């Protein structure tokens, strides 16, 4: 049940946030007690300790996880992140969110997530490759096109996926492209995958704008996090006429009330290593930037950005959650009281896994689609899913997040009921 005033430690535990929303949705659905138990626990959790010889000859041991929350609707699906503060509870929550996300957009996958505790910024490419390959080797029996299909996430990318694909393929002694998604284009990747999460964010935001009768050219967007999701969303939204007035990163924030030139900002970051000091923009305090008055706030980095401590200072009309779990469950009710239209993560950022699904289908068929086809099919799924959730929320008098959870839980529970419990 929702805890009234939890400690910050509890509030910031993503698994407790995932559970609190799950409980509320399950209660409203009147979900069977047994199914509830099944859905609330990850099906499988793997912990591995990965010995790696570093460039200086020392041996270091890294800890990695892969959690498969559910395979009720298909193979587990979800990214792998590399970060120093990865915890099992975080990976558990992210795996559960993948289950609900795939169900919201109705693609035939369950949910999984992986993580390795490491600091990629101080590791060489060779060290990252060794960590990736050994991690893959340790979880090899549990992944595969029909079992569990990893993808990129925080601090992992196309190159990481190519190493995973190669390691898996070397072990099974033939090339298996469909074991991971988010691969480079010439190794079985899909057109449109790199932009897909950002594109999905843009599509659902465009749908939400209709409810506010707002035109993109009058829409001020603040983007928090300028990694794959944030930078691609900003680029595509700017191209569609939105004004990206601020971008916030870990080391600073830039502001231009007339809209930032996003391709130039991406170049600037590439050249200087930071978004700060960008021409035609003002450097502003990164701690205040999220509270700028705007139409759309797009958190696109990590969890726990909007919390009980700051939610009352958020001044947007629409919150589009590009990241997974950017809002704590305690902050949900504050946003609701402020009448902020929330496009929850499991809907807003589902564009990535949707195109991952397209990639998996293309790999298995050995037949590749053009970008127009990928983007057209993505658009159709995102628009329909947005409509389903918003209509469900209206009909049942719940907020969009709980509506998304209810739709997802219902779909996954239905699959389990039909399959029955194997004994
Ligand atoms: N890491 C992305 C997410 O959190 C993509 C997952 C995937 O494509 O499997 O949705």
CSV table of C-alpha atoms and ligand atoms in Angstrom, one decimal:
chain,number,residue,atom,x,y,z
A,1,UNK,CA,0.0,0.0,0.0
A,2,UNK,CA,1.0,3.6,-0.5
A,3,UNK,CA,3.0,4.7,2.5
A,4,UNK,CA,1.8,8.0,3.9
A,5,UNK,CA,5.1,9.9,4.6
A,6,UNK,CA,8.0,7.6,3.9
A,7,UNK,CA,11.6,8.4,4.6
A,8,UNK,CA,13.5,9.8,1.6
A,9,UNK,CA,15.4,6.5,1.5
A,10,UNK,CA,12.2,4.7,0.9
A,11,UNK,CA,10.9,7.3,-1.5
A,12,UNK,CA,14.1,7.0,-3.6
A,13,UNK,CA,14.0,3.2,-3.8
A,14,UNK,CA,12.7,2.6,-7.3
A,15,UNK,CA,11.4,-0.8,-6.4
A,16,UNK,CA,9.2,0.7,-3.7
A,17,UNK,CA,7.9,3.3,-6.3
A,18,UNK,CA,7.1,0.5,-8.7
A,19,UNK,CA,5.4,-1.5,-6.0
A,20,UNK,CA,3.3,1.5,-4.8
A,21,UNK,CA,1.9,2.1,-8.3
A,22,UNK,CA,1.4,-1.6,-8.8
A,23,UNK,CA,-0.5,-1.9,-5.6
A,24,UNK,CA,-2.8,1.0,-6.5
A,25,UNK,CA,-3.5,-0.3,-10.0
A,26,UNK,CA,-4.0,-3.9,-8.7
A,27,UNK,CA,-6.4,-2.7,-6.0
A,28,UNK,CA,-8.5,-0.7,-8.5
A,29,UNK,CA,-8.6,-3.7,-10.9
A,30,UNK,CA,-9.6,-6.0,-8.0
A,31,UNK,CA,-6.8,-8.3,-9.2
A,32,UNK,CA,-6.9,-11.8,-7.9
A,33,UNK,CA,-4.6,-12.2,-4.8
A,34,UNK,CA,-2.6,-15.1,-6.4
A,35,UNK,CA,-2.0,-13.3,-9.7
A,36,UNK,CA,-0.9,-10.3,-7.7
A,37,UNK,CA,1.7,-12.4,-6.0
A,38,UNK,CA,3.0,-13.7,-9.3
A,39,UNK,CA,3.1,-10.3,-10.9
A,40,UNK,CA,4.7,-8.5,-8.0
A,41,UNK,CA,7.8,-10.6,-7.9
A,42,UNK,CA,10.4,-10.9,-10.7
A,43,UNK,CA,10.5,-14.4,-12.2
A,44,UNK,CA,14.3,-14.6,-12.1
A,45,UNK,CA,17.1,-12.6,-10.7
A,46,UNK,CA,20.7,-13.3,-11.7
A,47,UNK,CA,23.7,-11.8,-9.9
A,48,UNK,CA,27.2,-12.3,-11.5
A,49,UNK,CA,30.7,-11.2,-10.4
A,50,UNK,CA,32.8,-10.4,-13.4
A,51,UNK,CA,36.6,-10.6,-13.1
A,52,UNK,CA,38.3,-8.3,-15.6
A,53,UNK,CA,42.0,-7.6,-16.1
A,54,UNK,CA,42.3,-3.8,-16.4
A,55,UNK,CA,44.8,-2.1,-18.8
A,56,UNK,CA,47.3,-1.7,-16.0
A,57,UNK,CA,47.3,-5.4,-15.3
A,58,UNK,CA,45.3,-5.3,-12.1
A,59,UNK,CA,42.3,-7.7,-11.8
A,60,UNK,CA,39.1,-6.1,-10.8
A,61,UNK,CA,35.8,-7.8,-10.0
A,62,UNK,CA,32.6,-6.1,-11.1
A,63,UNK,CA,29.1,-7.0,-10.0
A,64,UNK,CA,26.3,-7.3,-12.6
A,65,UNK,CA,22.6,-8.2,-12.6
A,66,UNK,CA,20.0,-9.4,-15.0
A,67,UNK,CA,16.4,-9.5,-13.8
A,68,UNK,CA,13.7,-11.1,-15.8
A,69,UNK,CA,10.5,-9.8,-14.3
A,70,UNK,CA,8.0,-11.6,-16.6
A,71,UNK,CA,8.0,-13.8,-19.6
A,72,UNK,CA,4.3,-14.2,-19.6
A,73,UNK,CA,3.7,-12.4,-22.9
A,74,UNK,CA,7.0,-13.3,-24.6
A,75,UNK,CA,10.7,-13.2,-24.1
A,76,UNK,CA,12.0,-10.8,-21.4
A,77,UNK,CA,13.0,-7.5,-23.0
A,78,UNK,CA,15.0,-4.6,-21.7
A,79,UNK,CA,18.2,-2.7,-21.6
A,80,UNK,CA,21.5,-3.0,-19.8
A,81,UNK,CA,23.0,-0.1,-17.9
A,82,UNK,CA,26.5,0.6,-16.7
A,83,UNK,CA,26.7,2.9,-13.7
A,84,UNK,CA,28.4,3.1,-10.3
A,85,UNK,CA,25.2,3.4,-8.3
A,86,UNK,CA,23.3,0.5,-10.0
A,87,UNK,CA,21.5,-1.6,-7.3
A,88,UNK,CA,19.5,-4.8,-7.5
A,89,UNK,CA,16.3,-3.0,-6.4
A,90,UNK,CA,16.8,-0.4,-9.2
A,91,UNK,CA,17.2,-3.2,-11.8
A,92,UNK,CA,14.2,-5.0,-10.4
A,93,UNK,CA,12.0,-1.9,-10.8
A,94,UNK,CA,13.3,-1.2,-14.3
A,95,UNK,CA,12.6,-4.9,-15.2
A,96,UNK,CA,9.0,-4.6,-13.9
A,97,UNK,CA,8.6,-1.3,-15.8
A,98,UNK,CA,9.7,-3.0,-19.0
A,99,UNK,CA,6.9,-5.6,-18.5
A,100,UNK,CA,4.3,-2.9,-18.1
A,101,UNK,CA,5.8,-0.8,-20.9
A,102,UNK,CA,5.7,-3.7,-23.4
A,103,UNK,CA,2.1,-4.4,-22.4
A,104,UNK,CA,1.1,-0.8,-22.7
A,105,UNK,CA,2.2,-0.7,-26.3
A,106,UNK,CA,1.0,-4.3,-26.8
A,107,UNK,CA,4.1,-5.9,-28.1
A,108,UNK,CA,4.8,-9.6,-27.5
A,109,UNK,CA,7.5,-9.3,-24.9
A,110,UNK,CA,7.8,-9.6,-21.1
A,111,UNK,CA,10.2,-7.4,-19.1
A,112,UNK,CA,13.8,-7.6,-18.1
A,113,UNK,CA,16.7,-5.3,-17.2
A,114,UNK,CA,20.4,-5.6,-16.6
A,115,UNK,CA,23.1,-3.6,-15.0
A,116,UNK,CA,26.8,-3.6,-14.2
A,117,UNK,CA,28.2,-1.6,-11.3
A,118,UNK,CA,31.0,0.4,-12.9
A,119,UNK,CA,32.1,3.9,-13.7
A,120,UNK,CA,32.3,3.9,-17.5
A,121,UNK,CA,33.9,7.4,-17.7
A,122,UNK,CA,37.1,6.1,-16.1
A,123,UNK,CA,37.2,2.8,-18.1
A,124,UNK,CA,39.0,2.5,-21.4
A,125,UNK,CA,37.2,1.1,-24.5
A,126,UNK,CA,39.2,-2.2,-24.1
A,127,UNK,CA,38.1,-2.5,-20.4
A,128,UNK,CA,34.4,-1.8,-21.3
A,129,UNK,CA,34.6,-4.5,-24.0
A,130,UNK,CA,36.0,-7.0,-21.5
A,131,UNK,CA,33.3,-6.2,-18.9
A,132,UNK,CA,30.6,-6.5,-21.6
A,133,UNK,CA,31.8,-9.8,-23.0
A,134,UNK,CA,32.4,-11.4,-19.6
A,135,UNK,CA,29.0,-10.2,-18.3
A,136,UNK,CA,27.4,-11.7,-21.5
A,137,UNK,CA,29.2,-15.0,-21.0
A,138,UNK,CA,28.0,-15.2,-17.4
A,139,UNK,CA,24.3,-14.6,-18.4
A,140,UNK,CA,24.6,-16.5,-21.6
A,141,UNK,CA,22.3,-19.4,-20.6
A,142,UNK,CA,19.5,-17.0,-19.8
A,143,UNK,CA,19.4,-14.8,-22.8
A,144,UNK,CA,18.6,-15.5,-26.5
A,145,UNK,CA,16.1,-14.4,-29.1
A,146,UNK,CA,13.4,-16.6,-27.5
A,147,UNK,CA,14.4,-16.1,-23.9
A,148,UNK,CA,15.6,-12.6,-23.1
A,149,UNK,CA,16.7,-9.8,-25.5
A,150,UNK,CA,18.9,-7.1,-24.0
A,151,UNK,CA,19.2,-3.5,-25.5
A,152,UNK,CA,21.0,-0.3,-24.7
A,153,UNK,CA,20.3,1.8,-21.7
A,154,UNK,CA,22.2,4.4,-19.6
A,155,UNK,CA,25.9,4.4,-20.7
A,156,UNK,CA,25.6,1.5,-23.2
A,157,UNK,CA,25.2,1.9,-26.9
A,158,UNK,CA,25.4,0.3,-30.3
A,159,UNK,CA,29.0,-0.8,-29.8
A,160,UNK,CA,28.0,-2.5,-26.5
A,161,UNK,CA,25.3,-4.4,-28.3
A,162,UNK,CA,27.6,-5.5,-31.1
A,163,UNK,CA,30.0,-7.0,-28.4
A,164,UNK,CA,27.1,-8.8,-26.8
A,165,UNK,CA,25.9,-10.1,-30.1
A,166,UNK,CA,29.4,-11.3,-31.0
A,167,UNK,CA,30.0,-13.0,-27.6
A,168,UNK,CA,26.7,-14.8,-27.8
A,169,UNK,CA,27.3,-15.8,-31.4
A,170,UNK,CA,30.8,-17.1,-30.7
A,171,UNK,CA,29.4,-19.4,-27.9
A,172,UNK,CA,26.6,-20.8,-30.0
A,173,UNK,CA,28.9,-20.9,-33.0
A,174,UNK,CA,26.7,-19.1,-35.5
A,175,UNK,CA,25.6,-15.4,-35.9
A,176,UNK,CA,22.5,-14.6,-33.9
A,177,UNK,CA,21.6,-11.0,-34.5
A,178,UNK,CA,18.2,-11.2,-32.7
A,179,UNK,CA,19.8,-11.8,-29.3
A,180,UNK,CA,20.0,-8.0,-28.7
A,181,UNK,CA,18.5,-4.9,-30.2
A,182,UNK,CA,19.9,-1.5,-30.6
A,183,UNK,CA,22.7,-2.9,-32.7
A,184,UNK,CA,24.6,-0.9,-35.4
A,185,UNK,CA,22.7,-0.8,-38.7
A,186,UNK,CA,25.1,-3.0,-40.6
A,187,UNK,CA,25.0,-5.7,-38.0
A,188,UNK,CA,21.2,-6.3,-38.0
A,189,UNK,CA,20.2,-3.0,-36.4
A,190,UNK,CA,17.0,-1.2,-37.4
A,191,UNK,CA,16.6,2.1,-39.1
A,192,UNK,CA,15.1,4.6,-36.7
A,193,UNK,CA,16.2,2.8,-33.5
A,194,UNK,CA,18.6,5.4,-32.3
A,195,UNK,CA,16.0,8.1,-32.5
A,196,UNK,CA,13.1,5.9,-31.5
A,197,UNK,CA,12.7,6.7,-27.8
A,198,UNK,CA,13.0,10.5,-28.5
A,199,UNK,CA,10.6,10.2,-31.4
A,200,UNK,CA,8.1,8.4,-29.3
A,201,UNK,CA,8.3,11.2,-26.7
A,202,UNK,CA,7.6,13.7,-29.4
A,203,UNK,CA,4.7,11.8,-30.7
A,204,UNK,CA,2.9,11.5,-27.4
A,205,UNK,CA,3.7,15.1,-26.5
A,206,UNK,CA,2.1,16.2,-29.8
A,207,UNK,CA,-1.0,14.2,-28.9
A,208,UNK,CA,-1.1,15.8,-25.4
A,209,UNK,CA,-0.8,19.3,-27.0
A,210,UNK,CA,-4.0,18.8,-28.8
A,211,UNK,CA,-5.8,18.6,-25.4
A,212,UNK,CA,-4.3,22.0,-24.5
A,213,UNK,CA,-5.0,23.4,-28.0
A,214,UNK,CA,-1.3,24.3,-28.1
A,215,UNK,CA,0.6,24.7,-31.3
A,216,UNK,CA,4.2,23.3,-31.3
A,217,UNK,CA,5.5,26.8,-32.2
A,218,UNK,CA,4.0,28.2,-29.0
A,219,UNK,CA,5.3,25.3,-26.9
A,220,UNK,CA,8.3,25.8,-24.6
A,221,UNK,CA,10.1,22.6,-23.7
A,222,UNK,CA,12.7,22.1,-21.0
A,223,UNK,CA,14.8,18.9,-21.4
A,224,UNK,CA,16.6,17.4,-18.4
A,225,UNK,CA,19.3,15.0,-19.5
A,226,UNK,CA,21.0,15.2,-22.9
A,227,UNK,CA,22.0,11.6,-23.6
A,228,UNK,CA,20.4,9.5,-26.3
A,229,UNK,CA,16.8,10.1,-25.3
A,230,UNK,CA,17.0,13.8,-24.4
A,231,UNK,CA,19.2,14.8,-27.3
A,232,UNK,CA,17.1,12.9,-29.9
A,233,UNK,CA,13.8,14.1,-28.4
A,234,UNK,CA,15.1,17.7,-28.4
A,235,UNK,CA,16.4,17.4,-32.0
A,236,UNK,CA,13.2,16.0,-33.4
A,237,UNK,CA,11.0,18.4,-31.4
A,238,UNK,CA,13.0,21.4,-32.5
A,239,UNK,CA,12.8,20.2,-36.1
A,240,UNK,CA,9.0,19.9,-35.6
A,241,UNK,CA,8.9,23.6,-34.5
A,242,UNK,CA,8.9,23.3,-30.7
A,243,UNK,CA,11.0,25.8,-28.8
A,244,UNK,CA,13.5,23.9,-26.7
A,245,UNK,CA,14.2,26.7,-24.2
A,246,UNK,CA,16.5,24.9,-21.8
A,247,UNK,CA,18.6,21.8,-21.6
A,248,UNK,CA,19.9,20.6,-18.3
A,249,UNK,CA,22.9,18.3,-17.8
A,250,UNK,CA,24.8,17.0,-14.8
A,251,UNK,CA,27.4,19.8,-15.2
A,252,UNK,CA,25.3,22.8,-16.1
A,253,UNK,CA,22.3,24.1,-18.0
A,254,UNK,CA,21.7,26.4,-21.0
A,255,UNK,CA,18.8,28.6,-21.7
A,256,UNK,CA,17.4,30.6,-24.6
A,257,UNK,CA,13.8,31.8,-24.4
A,258,UNK,CA,13.5,31.9,-28.2
A,259,UNK,CA,14.6,28.2,-28.5
A,260,UNK,CA,18.0,26.6,-28.7
A,261,UNK,CA,19.6,25.5,-31.9
A,262,UNK,CA,19.8,21.8,-31.0
A,263,UNK,CA,22.0,20.4,-33.8
A,264,UNK,CA,24.5,23.1,-33.0
A,265,UNK,CA,24.3,22.3,-29.2
A,266,UNK,CA,24.9,18.6,-30.0
A,267,UNK,CA,28.0,19.7,-32.0
A,268,UNK,CA,29.1,22.0,-29.2
A,269,UNK,CA,28.9,19.3,-26.7
A,270,UNK,CA,30.8,16.9,-29.0
A,271,UNK,CA,33.6,19.5,-29.4
A,272,UNK,CA,33.9,20.8,-25.8
A,273,UNK,CA,32.6,17.9,-23.8
A,274,UNK,CA,29.9,20.0,-22.2
A,275,UNK,CA,26.7,21.8,-23.1
A,276,UNK,CA,27.8,24.9,-21.1
A,277,UNK,CA,29.3,28.0,-22.8
A,278,UNK,CA,27.1,27.5,-25.9
A,279,UNK,CA,26.7,30.5,-28.1
A,280,UNK,CA,23.3,32.2,-28.3
A,281,UNK,CA,22.4,30.8,-24.9
A,282,UNK,CA,22.8,31.8,-21.3
A,283,UNK,CA,24.4,29.4,-18.8
A,284,UNK,CA,22.0,29.1,-15.9
A,285,UNK,CA,22.1,27.3,-12.6
A,286,UNK,CA,21.3,23.6,-13.2
A,287,UNK,CA,19.5,23.3,-9.9
A,288,UNK,CA,16.9,25.9,-10.8
A,289,UNK,CA,16.5,25.1,-14.4
A,290,UNK,CA,13.9,22.3,-13.9
A,291,UNK,CA,11.6,24.8,-12.3
A,292,UNK,CA,11.4,27.2,-15.2
A,293,UNK,CA,8.0,28.0,-16.4
A,294,UNK,CA,7.4,26.0,-19.5
A,295,UNK,CA,4.7,24.0,-21.4
A,296,UNK,CA,6.5,20.6,-21.5
A,297,UNK,CA,9.1,19.3,-19.1
A,298,UNK,CA,10.9,16.3,-20.4
A,299,UNK,CA,13.1,14.5,-17.8
A,300,UNK,CA,15.3,12.1,-19.9
A,301,UNK,CA,18.1,10.9,-17.5
A,302,UNK,CA,17.7,8.8,-14.4
A,303,UNK,CA,15.2,8.0,-11.6
A,304,UNK,CA,14.1,10.3,-8.7
A,305,UNK,CA,14.4,13.7,-10.3
A,306,UNK,CA,10.9,14.8,-9.4
A,307,UNK,CA,10.4,14.1,-5.7
A,308,UNK,CA,8.4,15.1,-2.6
A,309,UNK,CA,11.0,17.8,-2.0
A,310,UNK,CA,10.7,19.6,-5.3
A,311,UNK,CA,7.4,18.6,-7.1
A,312,UNK,CA,5.6,21.7,-5.9
A,313,UNK,CA,8.1,23.9,-7.7
A,314,UNK,CA,7.5,22.2,-11.1
A,315,UNK,CA,5.8,24.7,-13.5
A,316,UNK,CA,4.9,22.8,-16.7
A,317,UNK,CA,1.6,21.9,-18.2
A,318,UNK,CA,2.7,18.5,-19.6
A,319,UNK,CA,5.3,16.2,-18.0
A,320,UNK,CA,6.6,13.8,-20.6
A,321,UNK,CA,8.7,11.1,-18.9
A,322,UNK,CA,11.5,10.2,-21.3
A,323,UNK,CA,13.5,8.6,-18.5
A,324,UNK,CA,12.4,5.5,-16.5
A,325,UNK,CA,11.1,6.4,-13.1
A,326,UNK,CA,12.0,10.1,-13.0
A,327,UNK,CA,9.0,10.8,-10.6
A,328,UNK,CA,8.8,9.2,-7.2
A,329,UNK,CA,5.5,7.8,-6.1
A,330,UNK,CA,5.2,10.4,-3.4
A,331,UNK,CA,5.6,13.2,-6.0
A,332,UNK,CA,2.7,11.7,-8.1
A,333,UNK,CA,0.0,13.1,-5.9
A,334,UNK,CA,1.6,16.5,-5.8
A,335,UNK,CA,1.7,16.7,-9.6
A,336,UNK,CA,-1.9,15.5,-9.7
A,337,UNK,CA,-3.0,18.3,-7.3
A,338,UNK,CA,-1.2,20.8,-9.5
A,339,UNK,CA,-3.2,19.4,-12.5
A,340,UNK,CA,0.0,18.6,-14.5
A,341,UNK,CA,-0.8,16.3,-17.4
A,342,UNK,CA,1.6,13.4,-16.9
A,343,UNK,CA,2.6,11.2,-19.8
A,344,UNK,CA,4.0,8.3,-17.7
A,345,UNK,CA,7.3,6.7,-18.5
A,346,UNK,CA,5.9,3.3,-19.4
A,347,UNK,CA,4.0,5.1,-22.2
A,348,UNK,CA,6.2,8.1,-23.0
A,349,UNK,CA,9.4,6.3,-23.5
A,350,UNK,CA,8.0,3.1,-25.1
A,351,UNK,CA,9.1,4.2,-28.5
A,352,UNK,CA,12.5,2.7,-27.9
A,353,UNK,CA,11.4,-0.8,-27.1
A,354,UNK,CA,8.8,-0.6,-29.9
A,355,UNK,CA,11.4,-0.1,-32.5
A,356,UNK,CA,13.5,-2.8,-30.7
A,357,UNK,CA,10.6,-5.1,-31.4
A,358,UNK,CA,10.7,-4.1,-35.1
A,359,UNK,CA,14.4,-4.8,-35.1
A,360,UNK,CA,13.9,-8.2,-33.6
A,361,UNK,CA,11.2,-9.0,-36.2
A,362,UNK,CA,13.5,-7.8,-39.0
A,363,UNK,CA,16.4,-9.9,-37.7
A,364,UNK,CA,14.3,-13.0,-37.5
A,365,UNK,CA,12.9,-12.5,-41.0
A,366,UNK,CA,16.3,-11.4,-42.4
A,367,UNK,CA,14.3,-8.7,-44.2
A,368,UNK,CA,14.8,-5.0,-43.4
A,369,UNK,CA,12.4,-2.1,-43.5
A,370,UNK,CA,13.0,1.4,-44.7
A,371,UNK,CA,12.9,4.3,-42.3
A,372,UNK,CA,9.6,5.5,-43.4
A,373,UNK,CA,8.0,2.2,-42.6
A,374,UNK,CA,9.7,2.0,-39.2
A,375,UNK,CA,8.6,5.5,-38.2
A,376,UNK,CA,5.1,5.1,-39.6
A,377,UNK,CA,4.5,1.9,-37.6
A,378,UNK,CA,6.0,3.5,-34.5
A,379,UNK,CA,3.7,6.5,-34.9
A,380,UNK,CA,0.6,4.3,-35.2
A,381,UNK,CA,1.5,2.4,-32.0
A,382,UNK,CA,2.3,5.4,-30.0
A,383,UNK,CA,-0.8,7.4,-31.0
A,384,UNK,CA,-3.1,4.4,-30.3
A,385,UNK,CA,-1.4,3.6,-27.0
A,386,UNK,CA,-1.7,7.3,-25.9
A,387,UNK,CA,-5.4,7.3,-26.9
A,388,UNK,CA,-6.0,4.0,-25.0
A,389,UNK,CA,-4.4,5.2,-21.8
A,390,UNK,CA,-6.0,8.7,-21.8
A,391,UNK,CA,-9.5,7.3,-22.5
A,392,UNK,CA,-9.0,4.6,-19.9
A,393,UNK,CA,-8.0,7.3,-17.4
A,394,UNK,CA,-11.1,9.4,-18.2
A,395,UNK,CA,-13.4,6.4,-18.0
A,396,UNK,CA,-12.1,5.1,-14.7
A,397,UNK,CA,-11.4,8.5,-13.0
A,398,UNK,CA,-7.7,7.7,-12.5
A,399,UNK,CA,-4.6,9.6,-13.4
A,400,UNK,CA,-2.7,8.6,-16.6
A,401,UNK,CA,0.0,6.7,-14.7
A,402,UNK,CA,-2.4,4.5,-12.8
A,403,UNK,CA,-4.4,4.1,-16.1
A,404,UNK,CA,-1.3,2.9,-17.8
A,405,UNK,CA,-0.5,0.4,-15.0
A,406,UNK,CA,-4.1,-0.8,-15.0
A,407,UNK,CA,-4.1,-1.5,-18.7
A,408,UNK,CA,-0.7,-3.2,-18.5
A,409,UNK,CA,-1.5,-5.3,-15.4
A,410,UNK,CA,-4.8,-6.4,-17.0
A,411,UNK,CA,-3.1,-7.5,-20.2
A,412,UNK,CA,-0.3,-9.4,-18.4
A,413,UNK,CA,-2.7,-11.0,-15.8
A,414,UNK,CA,-4.9,-12.1,-18.7
A,415,UNK,CA,-1.9,-13.9,-20.4
A,416,UNK,CA,-1.0,-15.6,-17.1
A,417,UNK,CA,-4.6,-16.7,-16.5
A,418,UNK,CA,-4.9,-18.2,-20.1
A,419,UNK,CA,-1.5,-20.0,-19.8
A,420,UNK,CA,-2.3,-21.2,-16.2
A,421,UNK,CA,0.3,-22.0,-13.6
A,422,UNK,CA,2.7,-24.7,-14.6
A,423,UNK,CA,3.4,-27.3,-12.0
B,1,LIG,N1,16.4,0.8,-22.4
B,1,LIG,C1,15.3,1.1,-23.1
B,1,LIG,C2,14.1,1.3,-22.2
B,1,LIG,O1,14.2,1.4,-21.0
B,1,LIG,C3,15.0,0.2,-24.3
B,1,LIG,C4,14.7,-1.2,-24.0
B,1,LIG,C5,14.7,-2.1,-25.2
B,1,LIG,O2,14.7,-1.6,-26.3
B,1,LIG,O3,14.6,-3.3,-25.0
B,1,LIG,O4,12.9,1.3,-22.6
